[in-house]
XYZ file of C-alpha atoms in Angstrom:
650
model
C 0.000 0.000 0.000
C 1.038 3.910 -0.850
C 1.344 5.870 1.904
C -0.126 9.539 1.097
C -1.946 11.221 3.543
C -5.507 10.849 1.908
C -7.215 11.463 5.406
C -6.677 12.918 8.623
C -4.389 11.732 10.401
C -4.271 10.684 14.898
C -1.747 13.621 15.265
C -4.102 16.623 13.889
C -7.134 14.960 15.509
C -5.374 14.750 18.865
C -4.013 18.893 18.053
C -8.051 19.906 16.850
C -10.732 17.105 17.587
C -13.597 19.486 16.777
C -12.554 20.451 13.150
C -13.633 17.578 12.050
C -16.744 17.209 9.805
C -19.581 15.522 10.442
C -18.724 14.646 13.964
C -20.658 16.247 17.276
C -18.330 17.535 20.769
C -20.092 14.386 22.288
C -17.849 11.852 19.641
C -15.256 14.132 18.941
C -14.267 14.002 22.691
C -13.245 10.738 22.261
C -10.023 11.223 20.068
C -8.216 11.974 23.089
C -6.850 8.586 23.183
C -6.827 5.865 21.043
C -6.976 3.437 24.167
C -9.764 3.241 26.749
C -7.166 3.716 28.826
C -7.441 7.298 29.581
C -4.606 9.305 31.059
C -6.848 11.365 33.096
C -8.318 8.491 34.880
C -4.789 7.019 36.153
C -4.942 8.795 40.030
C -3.535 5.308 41.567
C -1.295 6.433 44.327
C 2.105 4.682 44.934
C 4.595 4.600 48.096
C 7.577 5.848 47.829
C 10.458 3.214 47.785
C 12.973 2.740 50.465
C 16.189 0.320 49.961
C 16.063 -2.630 52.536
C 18.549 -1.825 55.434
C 21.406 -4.555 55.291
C 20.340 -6.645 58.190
C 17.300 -7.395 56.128
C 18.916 -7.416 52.744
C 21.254 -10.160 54.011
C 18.669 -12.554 55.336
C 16.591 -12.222 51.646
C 20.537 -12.542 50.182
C 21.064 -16.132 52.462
C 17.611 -17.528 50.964
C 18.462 -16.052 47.311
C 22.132 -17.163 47.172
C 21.420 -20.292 48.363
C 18.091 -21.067 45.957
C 15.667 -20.834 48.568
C 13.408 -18.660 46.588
C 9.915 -19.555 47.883
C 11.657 -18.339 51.307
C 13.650 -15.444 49.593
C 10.073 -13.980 48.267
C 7.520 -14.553 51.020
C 10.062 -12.727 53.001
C 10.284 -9.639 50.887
C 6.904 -9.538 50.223
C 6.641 -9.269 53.962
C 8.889 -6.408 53.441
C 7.200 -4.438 50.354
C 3.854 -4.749 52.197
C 4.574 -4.073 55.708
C 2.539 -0.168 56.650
C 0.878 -0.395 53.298
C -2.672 -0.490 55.294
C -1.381 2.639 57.219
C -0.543 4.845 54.285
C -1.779 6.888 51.581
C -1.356 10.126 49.694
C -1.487 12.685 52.646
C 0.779 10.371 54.790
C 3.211 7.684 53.146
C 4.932 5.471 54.576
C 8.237 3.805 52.518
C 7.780 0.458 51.014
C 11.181 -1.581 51.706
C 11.997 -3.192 48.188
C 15.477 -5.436 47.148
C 17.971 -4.072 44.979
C 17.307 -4.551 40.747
C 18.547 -7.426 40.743
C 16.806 -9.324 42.883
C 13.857 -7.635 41.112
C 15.126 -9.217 37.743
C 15.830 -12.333 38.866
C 12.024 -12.975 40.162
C 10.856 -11.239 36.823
C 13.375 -14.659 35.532
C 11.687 -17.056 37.771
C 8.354 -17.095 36.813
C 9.151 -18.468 33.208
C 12.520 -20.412 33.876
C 11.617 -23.678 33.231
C 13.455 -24.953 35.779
C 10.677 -23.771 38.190
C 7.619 -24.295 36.095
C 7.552 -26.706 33.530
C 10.631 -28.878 34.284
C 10.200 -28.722 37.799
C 11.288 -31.464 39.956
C 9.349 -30.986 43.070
C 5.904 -28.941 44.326
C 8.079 -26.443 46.096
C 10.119 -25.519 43.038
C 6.842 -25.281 40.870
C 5.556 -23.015 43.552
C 8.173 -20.222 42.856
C 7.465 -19.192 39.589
C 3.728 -18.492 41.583
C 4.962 -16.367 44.186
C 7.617 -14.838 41.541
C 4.489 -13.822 39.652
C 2.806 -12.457 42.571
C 5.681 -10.222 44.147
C 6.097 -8.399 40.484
C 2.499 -7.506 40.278
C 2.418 -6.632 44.121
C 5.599 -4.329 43.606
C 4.111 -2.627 40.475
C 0.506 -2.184 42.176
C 2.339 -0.753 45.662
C 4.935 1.324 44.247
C 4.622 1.871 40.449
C 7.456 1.326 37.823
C 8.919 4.793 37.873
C 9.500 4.449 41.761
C 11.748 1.201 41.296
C 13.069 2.097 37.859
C 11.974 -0.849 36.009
C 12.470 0.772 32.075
C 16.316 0.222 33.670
C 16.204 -2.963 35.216
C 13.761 -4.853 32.686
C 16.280 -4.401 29.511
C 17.267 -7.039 27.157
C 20.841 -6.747 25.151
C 19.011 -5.128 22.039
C 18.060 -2.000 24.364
C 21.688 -1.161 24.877
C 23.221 -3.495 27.463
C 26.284 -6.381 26.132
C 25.026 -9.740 26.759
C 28.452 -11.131 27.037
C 29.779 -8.946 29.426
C 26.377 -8.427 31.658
C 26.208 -6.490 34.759
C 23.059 -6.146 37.250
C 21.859 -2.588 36.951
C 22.989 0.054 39.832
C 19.433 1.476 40.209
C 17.708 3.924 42.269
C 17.655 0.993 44.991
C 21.393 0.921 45.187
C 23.683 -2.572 44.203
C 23.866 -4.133 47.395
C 25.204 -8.137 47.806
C 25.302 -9.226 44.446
C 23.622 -12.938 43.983
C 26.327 -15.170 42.713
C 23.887 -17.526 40.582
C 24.103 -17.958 37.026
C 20.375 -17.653 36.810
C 20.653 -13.880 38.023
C 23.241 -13.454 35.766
C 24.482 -14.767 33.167
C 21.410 -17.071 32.549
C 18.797 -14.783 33.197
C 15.667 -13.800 31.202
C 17.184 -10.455 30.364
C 20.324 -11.926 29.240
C 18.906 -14.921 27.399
C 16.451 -13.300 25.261
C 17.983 -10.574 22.543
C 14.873 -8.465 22.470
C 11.302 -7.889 24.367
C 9.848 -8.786 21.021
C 12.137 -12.210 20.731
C 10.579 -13.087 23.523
C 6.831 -12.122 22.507
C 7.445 -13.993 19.196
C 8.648 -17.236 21.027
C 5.546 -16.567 23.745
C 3.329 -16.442 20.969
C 4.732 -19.395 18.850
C 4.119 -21.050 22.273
C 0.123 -20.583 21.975
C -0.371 -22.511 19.089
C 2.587 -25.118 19.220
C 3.018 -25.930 23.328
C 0.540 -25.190 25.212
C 2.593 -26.325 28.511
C 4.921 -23.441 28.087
C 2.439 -20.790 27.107
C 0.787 -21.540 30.309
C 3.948 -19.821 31.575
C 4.670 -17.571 29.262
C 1.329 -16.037 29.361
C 1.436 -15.375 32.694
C 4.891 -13.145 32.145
C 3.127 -11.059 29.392
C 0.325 -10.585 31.088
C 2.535 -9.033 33.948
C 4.455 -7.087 31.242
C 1.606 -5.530 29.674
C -0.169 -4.795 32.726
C 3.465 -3.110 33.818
C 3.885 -1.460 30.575
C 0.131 -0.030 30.248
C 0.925 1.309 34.330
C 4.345 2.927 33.311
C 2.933 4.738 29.856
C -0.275 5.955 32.160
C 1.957 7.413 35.376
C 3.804 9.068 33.091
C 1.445 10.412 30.996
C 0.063 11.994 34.319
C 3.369 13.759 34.382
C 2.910 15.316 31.314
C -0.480 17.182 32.471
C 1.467 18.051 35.533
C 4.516 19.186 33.783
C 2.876 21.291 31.056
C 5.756 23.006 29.321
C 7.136 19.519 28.861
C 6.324 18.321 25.061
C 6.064 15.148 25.958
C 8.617 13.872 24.382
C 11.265 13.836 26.978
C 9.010 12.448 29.700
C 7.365 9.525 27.625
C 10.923 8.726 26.197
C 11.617 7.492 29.802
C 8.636 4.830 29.750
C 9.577 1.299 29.541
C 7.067 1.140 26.759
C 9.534 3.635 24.804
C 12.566 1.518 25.412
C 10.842 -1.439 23.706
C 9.610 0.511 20.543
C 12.294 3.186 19.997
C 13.067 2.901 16.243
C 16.461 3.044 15.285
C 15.589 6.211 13.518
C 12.572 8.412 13.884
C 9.831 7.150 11.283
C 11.539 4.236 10.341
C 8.992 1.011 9.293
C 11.690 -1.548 9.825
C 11.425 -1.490 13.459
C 7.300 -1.218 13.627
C 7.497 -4.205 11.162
C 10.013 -6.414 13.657
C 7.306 -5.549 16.447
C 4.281 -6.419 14.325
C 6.213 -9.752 13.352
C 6.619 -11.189 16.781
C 3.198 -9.751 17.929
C 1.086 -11.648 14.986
C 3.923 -15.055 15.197
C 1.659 -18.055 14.962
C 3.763 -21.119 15.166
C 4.018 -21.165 11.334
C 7.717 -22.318 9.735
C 8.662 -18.685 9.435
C 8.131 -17.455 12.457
C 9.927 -20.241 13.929
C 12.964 -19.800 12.209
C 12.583 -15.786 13.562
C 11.237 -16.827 17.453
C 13.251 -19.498 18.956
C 13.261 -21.138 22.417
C 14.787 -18.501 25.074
C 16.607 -20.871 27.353
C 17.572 -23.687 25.932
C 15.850 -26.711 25.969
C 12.486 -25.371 27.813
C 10.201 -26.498 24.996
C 11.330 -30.501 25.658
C 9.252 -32.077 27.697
C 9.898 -32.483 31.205
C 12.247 -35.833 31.550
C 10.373 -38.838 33.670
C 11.245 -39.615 37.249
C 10.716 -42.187 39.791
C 7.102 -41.986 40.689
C 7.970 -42.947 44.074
C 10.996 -39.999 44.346
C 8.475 -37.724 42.634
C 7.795 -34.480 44.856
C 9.763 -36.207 47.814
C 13.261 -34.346 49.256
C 15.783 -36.656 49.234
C 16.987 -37.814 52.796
C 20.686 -36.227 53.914
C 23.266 -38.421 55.550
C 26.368 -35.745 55.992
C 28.599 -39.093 57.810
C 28.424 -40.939 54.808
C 29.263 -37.769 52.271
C 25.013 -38.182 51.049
C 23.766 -34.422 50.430
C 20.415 -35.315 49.130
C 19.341 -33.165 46.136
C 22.231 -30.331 47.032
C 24.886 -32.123 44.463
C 22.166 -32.712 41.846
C 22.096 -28.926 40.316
C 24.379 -29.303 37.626
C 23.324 -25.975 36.198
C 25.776 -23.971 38.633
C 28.553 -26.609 37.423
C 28.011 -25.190 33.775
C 30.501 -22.166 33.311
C 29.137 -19.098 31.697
C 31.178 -19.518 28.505
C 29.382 -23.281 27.625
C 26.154 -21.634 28.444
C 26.661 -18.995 25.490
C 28.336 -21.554 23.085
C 25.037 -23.908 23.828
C 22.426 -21.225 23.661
C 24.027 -20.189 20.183
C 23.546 -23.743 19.292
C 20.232 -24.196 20.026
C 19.052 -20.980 18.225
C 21.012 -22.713 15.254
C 18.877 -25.554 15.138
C 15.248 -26.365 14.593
C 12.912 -26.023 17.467
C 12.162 -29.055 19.388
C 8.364 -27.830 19.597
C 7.456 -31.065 17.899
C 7.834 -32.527 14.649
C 7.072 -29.968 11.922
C 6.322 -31.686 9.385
C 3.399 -33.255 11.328
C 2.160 -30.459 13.278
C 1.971 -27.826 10.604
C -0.174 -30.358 9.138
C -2.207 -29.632 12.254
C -1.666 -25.815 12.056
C -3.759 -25.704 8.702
C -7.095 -27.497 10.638
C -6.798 -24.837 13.246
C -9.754 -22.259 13.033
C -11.462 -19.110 14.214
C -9.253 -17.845 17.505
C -7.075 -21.202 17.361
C -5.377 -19.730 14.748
C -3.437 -17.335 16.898
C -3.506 -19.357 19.756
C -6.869 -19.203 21.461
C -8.563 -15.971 23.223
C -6.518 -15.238 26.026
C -3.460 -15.083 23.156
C -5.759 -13.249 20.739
C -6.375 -10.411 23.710
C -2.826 -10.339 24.450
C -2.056 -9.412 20.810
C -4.711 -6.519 20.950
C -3.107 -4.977 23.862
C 0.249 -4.810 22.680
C -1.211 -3.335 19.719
C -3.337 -0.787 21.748
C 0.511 0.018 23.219
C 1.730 0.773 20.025
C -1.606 2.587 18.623
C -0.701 4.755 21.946
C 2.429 5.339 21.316
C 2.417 6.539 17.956
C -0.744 9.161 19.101
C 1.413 10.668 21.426
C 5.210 10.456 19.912
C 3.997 10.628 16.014
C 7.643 12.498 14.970
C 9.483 9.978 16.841
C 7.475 6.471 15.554
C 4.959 7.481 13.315
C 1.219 8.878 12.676
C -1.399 5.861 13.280
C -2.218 6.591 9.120
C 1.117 4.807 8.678
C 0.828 1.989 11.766
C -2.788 0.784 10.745
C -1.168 0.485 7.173
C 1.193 -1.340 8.785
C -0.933 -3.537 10.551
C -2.999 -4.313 7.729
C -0.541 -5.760 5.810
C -0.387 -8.586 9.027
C -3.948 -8.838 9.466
C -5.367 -9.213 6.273
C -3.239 -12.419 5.306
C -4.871 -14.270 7.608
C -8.252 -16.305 7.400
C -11.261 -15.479 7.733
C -12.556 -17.387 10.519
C -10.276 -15.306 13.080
C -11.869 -12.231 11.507
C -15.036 -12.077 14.035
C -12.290 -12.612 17.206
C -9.952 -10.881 16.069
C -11.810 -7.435 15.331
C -14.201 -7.920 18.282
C -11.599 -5.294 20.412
C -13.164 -4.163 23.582
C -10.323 -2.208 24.757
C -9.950 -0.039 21.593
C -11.809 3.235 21.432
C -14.898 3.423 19.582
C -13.232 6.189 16.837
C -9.809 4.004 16.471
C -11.934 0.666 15.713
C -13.519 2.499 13.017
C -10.363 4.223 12.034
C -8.532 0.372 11.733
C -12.175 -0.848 10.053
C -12.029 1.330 7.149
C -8.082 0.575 6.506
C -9.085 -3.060 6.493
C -12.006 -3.009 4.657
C -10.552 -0.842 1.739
C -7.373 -2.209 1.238
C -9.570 -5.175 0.156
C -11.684 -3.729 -1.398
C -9.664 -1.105 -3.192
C -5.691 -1.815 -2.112
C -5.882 1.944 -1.039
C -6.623 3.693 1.777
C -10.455 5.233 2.377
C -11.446 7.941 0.227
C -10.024 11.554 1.180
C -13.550 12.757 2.054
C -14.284 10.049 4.550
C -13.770 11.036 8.011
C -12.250 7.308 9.349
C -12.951 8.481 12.590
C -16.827 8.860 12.662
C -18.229 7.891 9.097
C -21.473 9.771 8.523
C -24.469 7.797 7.545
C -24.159 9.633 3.831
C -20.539 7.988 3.698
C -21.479 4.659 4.846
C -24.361 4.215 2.291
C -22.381 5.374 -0.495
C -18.298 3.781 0.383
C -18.807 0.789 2.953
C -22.393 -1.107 2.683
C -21.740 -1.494 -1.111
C -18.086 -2.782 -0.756
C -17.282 -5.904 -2.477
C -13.718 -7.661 -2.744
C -11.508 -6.941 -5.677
C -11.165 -10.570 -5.757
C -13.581 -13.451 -6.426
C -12.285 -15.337 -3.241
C -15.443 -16.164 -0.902
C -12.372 -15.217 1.819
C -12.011 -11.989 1.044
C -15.899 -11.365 0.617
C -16.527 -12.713 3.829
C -13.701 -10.494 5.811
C -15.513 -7.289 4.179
C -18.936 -8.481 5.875
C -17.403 -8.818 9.284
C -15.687 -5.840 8.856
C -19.151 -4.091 7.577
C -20.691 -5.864 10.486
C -18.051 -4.275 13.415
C -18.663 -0.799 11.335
C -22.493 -0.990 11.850
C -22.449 -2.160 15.393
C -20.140 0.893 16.371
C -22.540 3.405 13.775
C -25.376 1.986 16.543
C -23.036 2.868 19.608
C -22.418 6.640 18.535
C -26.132 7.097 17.770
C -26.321 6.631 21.430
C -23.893 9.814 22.414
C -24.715 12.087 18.611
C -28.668 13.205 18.518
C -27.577 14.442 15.110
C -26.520 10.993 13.804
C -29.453 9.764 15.100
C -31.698 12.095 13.003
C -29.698 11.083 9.948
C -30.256 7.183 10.680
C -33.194 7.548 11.035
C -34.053 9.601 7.817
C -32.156 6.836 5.970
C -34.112 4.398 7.465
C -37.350 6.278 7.040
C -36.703 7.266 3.227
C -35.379 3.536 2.699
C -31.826 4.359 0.957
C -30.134 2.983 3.948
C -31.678 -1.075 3.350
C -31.620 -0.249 -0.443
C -27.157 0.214 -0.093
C -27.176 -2.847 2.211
C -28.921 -4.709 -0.312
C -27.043 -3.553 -2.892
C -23.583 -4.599 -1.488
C -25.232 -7.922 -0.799
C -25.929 -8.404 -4.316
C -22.560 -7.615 -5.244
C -20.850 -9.441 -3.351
C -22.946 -12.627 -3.885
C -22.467 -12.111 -8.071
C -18.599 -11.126 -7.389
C -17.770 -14.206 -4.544
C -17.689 -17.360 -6.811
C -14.720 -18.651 -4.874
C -10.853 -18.561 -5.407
C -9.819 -22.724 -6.157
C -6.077 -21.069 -5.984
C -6.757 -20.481 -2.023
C -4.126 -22.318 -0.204
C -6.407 -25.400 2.046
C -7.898 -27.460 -1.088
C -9.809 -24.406 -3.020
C -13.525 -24.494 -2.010
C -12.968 -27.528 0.870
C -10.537 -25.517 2.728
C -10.464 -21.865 3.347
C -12.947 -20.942 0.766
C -15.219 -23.683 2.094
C -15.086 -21.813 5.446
C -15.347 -18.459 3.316
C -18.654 -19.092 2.093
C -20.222 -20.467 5.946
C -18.949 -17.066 7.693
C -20.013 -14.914 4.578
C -23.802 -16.219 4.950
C -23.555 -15.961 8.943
C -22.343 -12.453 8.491
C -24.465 -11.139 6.055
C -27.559 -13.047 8.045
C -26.282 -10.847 11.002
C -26.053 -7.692 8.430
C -29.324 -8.118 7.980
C -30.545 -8.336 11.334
C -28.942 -4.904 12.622
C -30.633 -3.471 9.925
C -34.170 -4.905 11.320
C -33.160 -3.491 14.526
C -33.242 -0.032 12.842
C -36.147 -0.415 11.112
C -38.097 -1.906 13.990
C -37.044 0.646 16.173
C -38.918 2.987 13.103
C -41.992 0.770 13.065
C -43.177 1.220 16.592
C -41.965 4.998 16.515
C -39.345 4.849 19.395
C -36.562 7.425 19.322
C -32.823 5.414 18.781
C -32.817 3.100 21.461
C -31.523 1.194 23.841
C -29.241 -1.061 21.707
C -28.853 -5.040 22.374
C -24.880 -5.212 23.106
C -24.944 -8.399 20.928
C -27.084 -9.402 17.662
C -28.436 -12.445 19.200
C -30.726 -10.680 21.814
C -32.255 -8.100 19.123
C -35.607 -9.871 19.203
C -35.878 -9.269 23.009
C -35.799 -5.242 22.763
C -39.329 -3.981 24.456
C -41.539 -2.229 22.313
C -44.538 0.050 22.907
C -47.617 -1.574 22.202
C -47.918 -1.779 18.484
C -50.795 -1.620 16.170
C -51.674 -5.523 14.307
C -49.767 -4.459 10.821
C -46.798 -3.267 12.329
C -46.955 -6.697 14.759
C -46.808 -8.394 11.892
C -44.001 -6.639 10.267
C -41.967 -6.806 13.173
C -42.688 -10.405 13.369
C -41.144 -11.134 10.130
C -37.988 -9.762 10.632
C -37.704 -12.894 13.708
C -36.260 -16.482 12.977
C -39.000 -19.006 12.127
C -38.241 -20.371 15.534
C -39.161 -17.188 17.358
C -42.470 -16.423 15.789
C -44.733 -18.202 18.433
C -48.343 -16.749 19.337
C -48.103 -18.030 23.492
C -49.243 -15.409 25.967
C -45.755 -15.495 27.221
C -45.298 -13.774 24.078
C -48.452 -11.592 24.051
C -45.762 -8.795 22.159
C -45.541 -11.081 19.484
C -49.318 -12.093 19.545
C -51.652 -11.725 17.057
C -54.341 -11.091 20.096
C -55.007 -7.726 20.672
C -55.302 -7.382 24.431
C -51.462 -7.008 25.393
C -50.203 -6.739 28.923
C -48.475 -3.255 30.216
C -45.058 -3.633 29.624
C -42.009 -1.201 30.453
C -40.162 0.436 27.912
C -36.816 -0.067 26.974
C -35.718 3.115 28.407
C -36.610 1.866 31.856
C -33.728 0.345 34.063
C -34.229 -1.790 37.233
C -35.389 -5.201 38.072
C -38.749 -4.594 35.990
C -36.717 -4.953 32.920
C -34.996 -8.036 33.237
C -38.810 -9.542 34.155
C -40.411 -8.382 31.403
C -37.167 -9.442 29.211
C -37.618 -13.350 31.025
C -41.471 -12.990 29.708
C -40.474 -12.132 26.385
C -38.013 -15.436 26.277
């Protein structure tokens, strides 16, 4: 795709929100971030940090030094929350908090696989628990800016030398220094070349070993939580600090150390990130996302049932130390560790045989394909981090013109069954879904972007009759045409969420509706896409029994669903109610209350319901052809009453 600037772009909505055309104050209020993550709602107040006192940092350095790390942690969380009931923002008290790297190390515990899925006992499976408890405890107490964490959480790539690594001197002072390879040499920060190596591998991990994405889930999940904290706290700064221009503060964000390109504007870098964030297990992303320590995606080796979970017994007159001279990773020197870890990123992952599994890949459908929901969520969040990022810092990354062109080229690859999950994106802002909608939809339709007079933002009614209902693919895949219906689909669901905030756009729906144009251009664009969509047999998956088969069920579920938002508009018409109190999902249109209507117009609206629905019981006396109906509330009404009279209409 080109990239002119055909339409407005995040930067000048973010500079003038209410130039825009078309949209009212009440929508245009809502380009302030591209994330429902507002700044202005982050007031979370954090302790300040103290560094433990030696006497205390030496009893957490005995249990650390010497592995005892379920010990090490419930004793410093003793520490970090000890006063935490007694303070807040007009008294604080100090939380007491370890030096960086003991910080790092616990980041490194809860995905070593030495403590989670190659564990050899219930206590050492246990640590990467309490590991993941401590960081999110230490973020919520005292924030990431208070313990420095853009400084301690850096891989190699961000400017540190793997081979000659040193444990940051942070805000919280060096203190002892742990003596373990695992906090050194071996840890996560060391082992991994990049944040986004790591998301690629996580990610590959969804689809191809579910054992270690259990893990590896968990540490994203803390990361993005941490990262979405960080960016928030300090964009608080920046309405605090209003000379600043942003750029300085938001450079400091751990966020920013992830994402800074190696030149302002450059694509190669927002590509690398995209990569990792859309890897699905495929042959190509293995080869780019390999294991991070080596060996963790073999299988755990098989013991002793009996020995299984059990310590082994110490007999210190006969030379027997139990488990203590069993450890044989702190007899590996540093220098075989990096000549082994090269070796393993030279081979093939051990995931499991490829040939087989990506076999297996291809059957994968809907959410599957990138590695279930929770993965699928994940994915959206990062790329709500980078949609934030490049609002705010648009000279240093880019506009979000050029990043949803960007993304598009990732997203619209894939198949069409992941379409629905995929752009069902609850944490995305209403204006940015429809800003990433149109992208989608026209670089399928046209391989452009949207039309210069389209406001991507908040399509008028006039726009979306005459550019988006009558879209059909370029192509004659049954893919393609059913992608464009979801997409119409998500664009019509969010037209029926600003009608609830714009009195104006609901005057103009409901013209369209009234005068008839609006079903005429959905019927139109059906048409069109049911002549165009004759199926693609070049479609990688068999022609018309693979993808395109799958095409053609999603195109008539979506355009069945196309239809019925449209008979939610015109029902709403029939029985003369002012635009409504809107189902949150298709499914429940049917049970909208109604005011009493007249016989014809019962009729009508009967039509517009499944076969299955149309029953004349006095359960359903709405839907009866009797004339006495019982009182019912409206729609408008909230309470108790309405989820009784919503049971009667079932």
């Amino acid at each position: 795709m080109s990239s002119p600037r055909s339409f407005t772009t995040a930067a000048e909505s973010h500079s003038s929100p209410k130039s825009k055309k078309g949209s009212s104050p009440a929508i245009a209020s809502s380009y302030e971030s591209p994330s429902k993550r507002s700044k202005n709602t982050h007031s979370h107040f954090y302790r300040p940090v103290k560094k433990l006192p030696y006497e205390l940092l030496n009893h957490a350095y005995v249990y650390m030094s010497e592995e005892g790390y379920s010990e090490a942690i419930s004793l410093l969380t003793k520490f970090l929350e000890a006063g935490y009931g007694a303070s807040d923002a007009q008294h604080p008290s100090s939380a007491l908090v370890p030096p960086g790297q003991y910080i790092s190390l616990l980041a490194t515990l809860i995905v070593h696989p030495k403590y989670s899925t190659h564990a050899k006992s219930a206590d050492a499976a246990e640590v990467c628990l309490k590991a993941t408890t401590y960081i999110r405890s230490l973020a919520r107490i005292v924030g990431s800016i208070n313990v420095n964490l853009s400084e301690l959480f850096k891989f190699p790539d961000d400017g540190s030398n793997r081979r000659s690594y040193k444990p940051t001197d942070d805000v919280l002072g060096g203190g002892l220094k742990l003596p373990q390879r695992i906090a050194n040499s071996g840890s996560l920060w060391v082992s991994a070349t990049s944040f986004w190596q790591v998301v690629g591998w996580a990610f590959n991990c969804s689809v191809r070993n579910k054992l270690r994405w259990t893990r590896w889930r968990q540490f994203l999940e803390v990361m993005v939580d941490v990262m979405e904290d960080d960016w928030a706290a300090r964009l608080a700064q920046v309405d605090v600090v209003t000379q600043d221009t942003q750029g300085d503060i938001l450079q400091k964000s751990l966020v920013w150390s992830y994402m800074r390109p190696e030149s302002p504007g450059s694509s190669t870098g927002r590509r690398k990130i995209l990569r990792a964030i859309f890897a699905d297990g495929s042959k190509k992303s293995r080869q780019l996302y390999r294991e991070v320590f080596y060996g963790e995606s073999e299988p755990p080796k098989g013991e002793d049932t009996q020995s299984k979970g059990r310590l082994k017994k110490i007999n210190i007159d006969e030379n027997d130390f139990g488990d203590y001279e069993t450890d044989s990773d702190n007899d590996e020197t540093d220098e075989a560790l990096v000549k082994r870890t090269r070796a393993s990123r030279g081979r093939s992952s051990t995931l499991e045989d490829d040939s087989e599994f990506d076999e297996d890949l291809e059957q994968l459908t809907g959410a599957d394909i990138l590695g279930g929901i929770e993965a699928l969520r994940l994915r959206q969040r990062l790329l709500d981090i980078m949609s934030e990022v490049s609002f705010h810092l648009p000279k240093l990354m880019t506009d979000q013109a050029e990043l949803f062109d960007n993304i598009t080229e990732f997203m619209n690859p894939l198949p069409c069954s992941v379409y629905p999950s995929l752009l069902y994106w609850p944490s995305m802002s209403l204006h940015t879904q429809n800003h990433l909608n149109s992208v989608l939809l026209f670089d399928i339709v046209r391989r452009s972007f949207p039309p210069k007079e389209i406001n991507v933002y908040a399509p008028s009614v006039a726009h979306i009759k005459e550019h988006y209902l009558p879209s059909f693919a370029k192509t004659q895949s049954l893919s393609n045409h059913a992608k464009v219906v979801v997409i119409l689909e998500n664009i019509l669901c969010n037209l029926i969420r600003r009608m609830k905030l714009d009195s104006e756009l609901r005057a103009d729906v409901q013209e369209s509706v009234e005068n008839g144009s609006f079903r005429i251009s959905m019927s139109d664009g059906i048409a069109r896409r049911e002549k165009r969509a004759l199926g693609d047999g070049r479609v990688k998956g068999k022609g018309l029994e693979g993808e395109e088969a799958l095409g053609r069920k999603l195109l008539d579920a979506s355009t069945m669903r196309l239809r019925l938002h449209m008979d939610m508009l015109e029902s709403s018409k029939c029985y003369g109610r002012s635009m409504m109190t809107v189902p949150k999902t298709p499914s429940r249109a049917r049970y909208v209350l109604i005011e009493t209507p007249t016989p014809q117009k019962r009729k009508l609206f009967t039509d517009y319901l499944p076969p299955s629905s149309r029953r004349t019981s006095s359960s359903l006396s709405v839907l009866s052809e009797t004339p006495e109906l019982p009182s019912t509330p409206r729609a408008s009404e909230s309470g108790d009453d309405g989820g009784e009279a919503d049971d009667r209409m079932r």
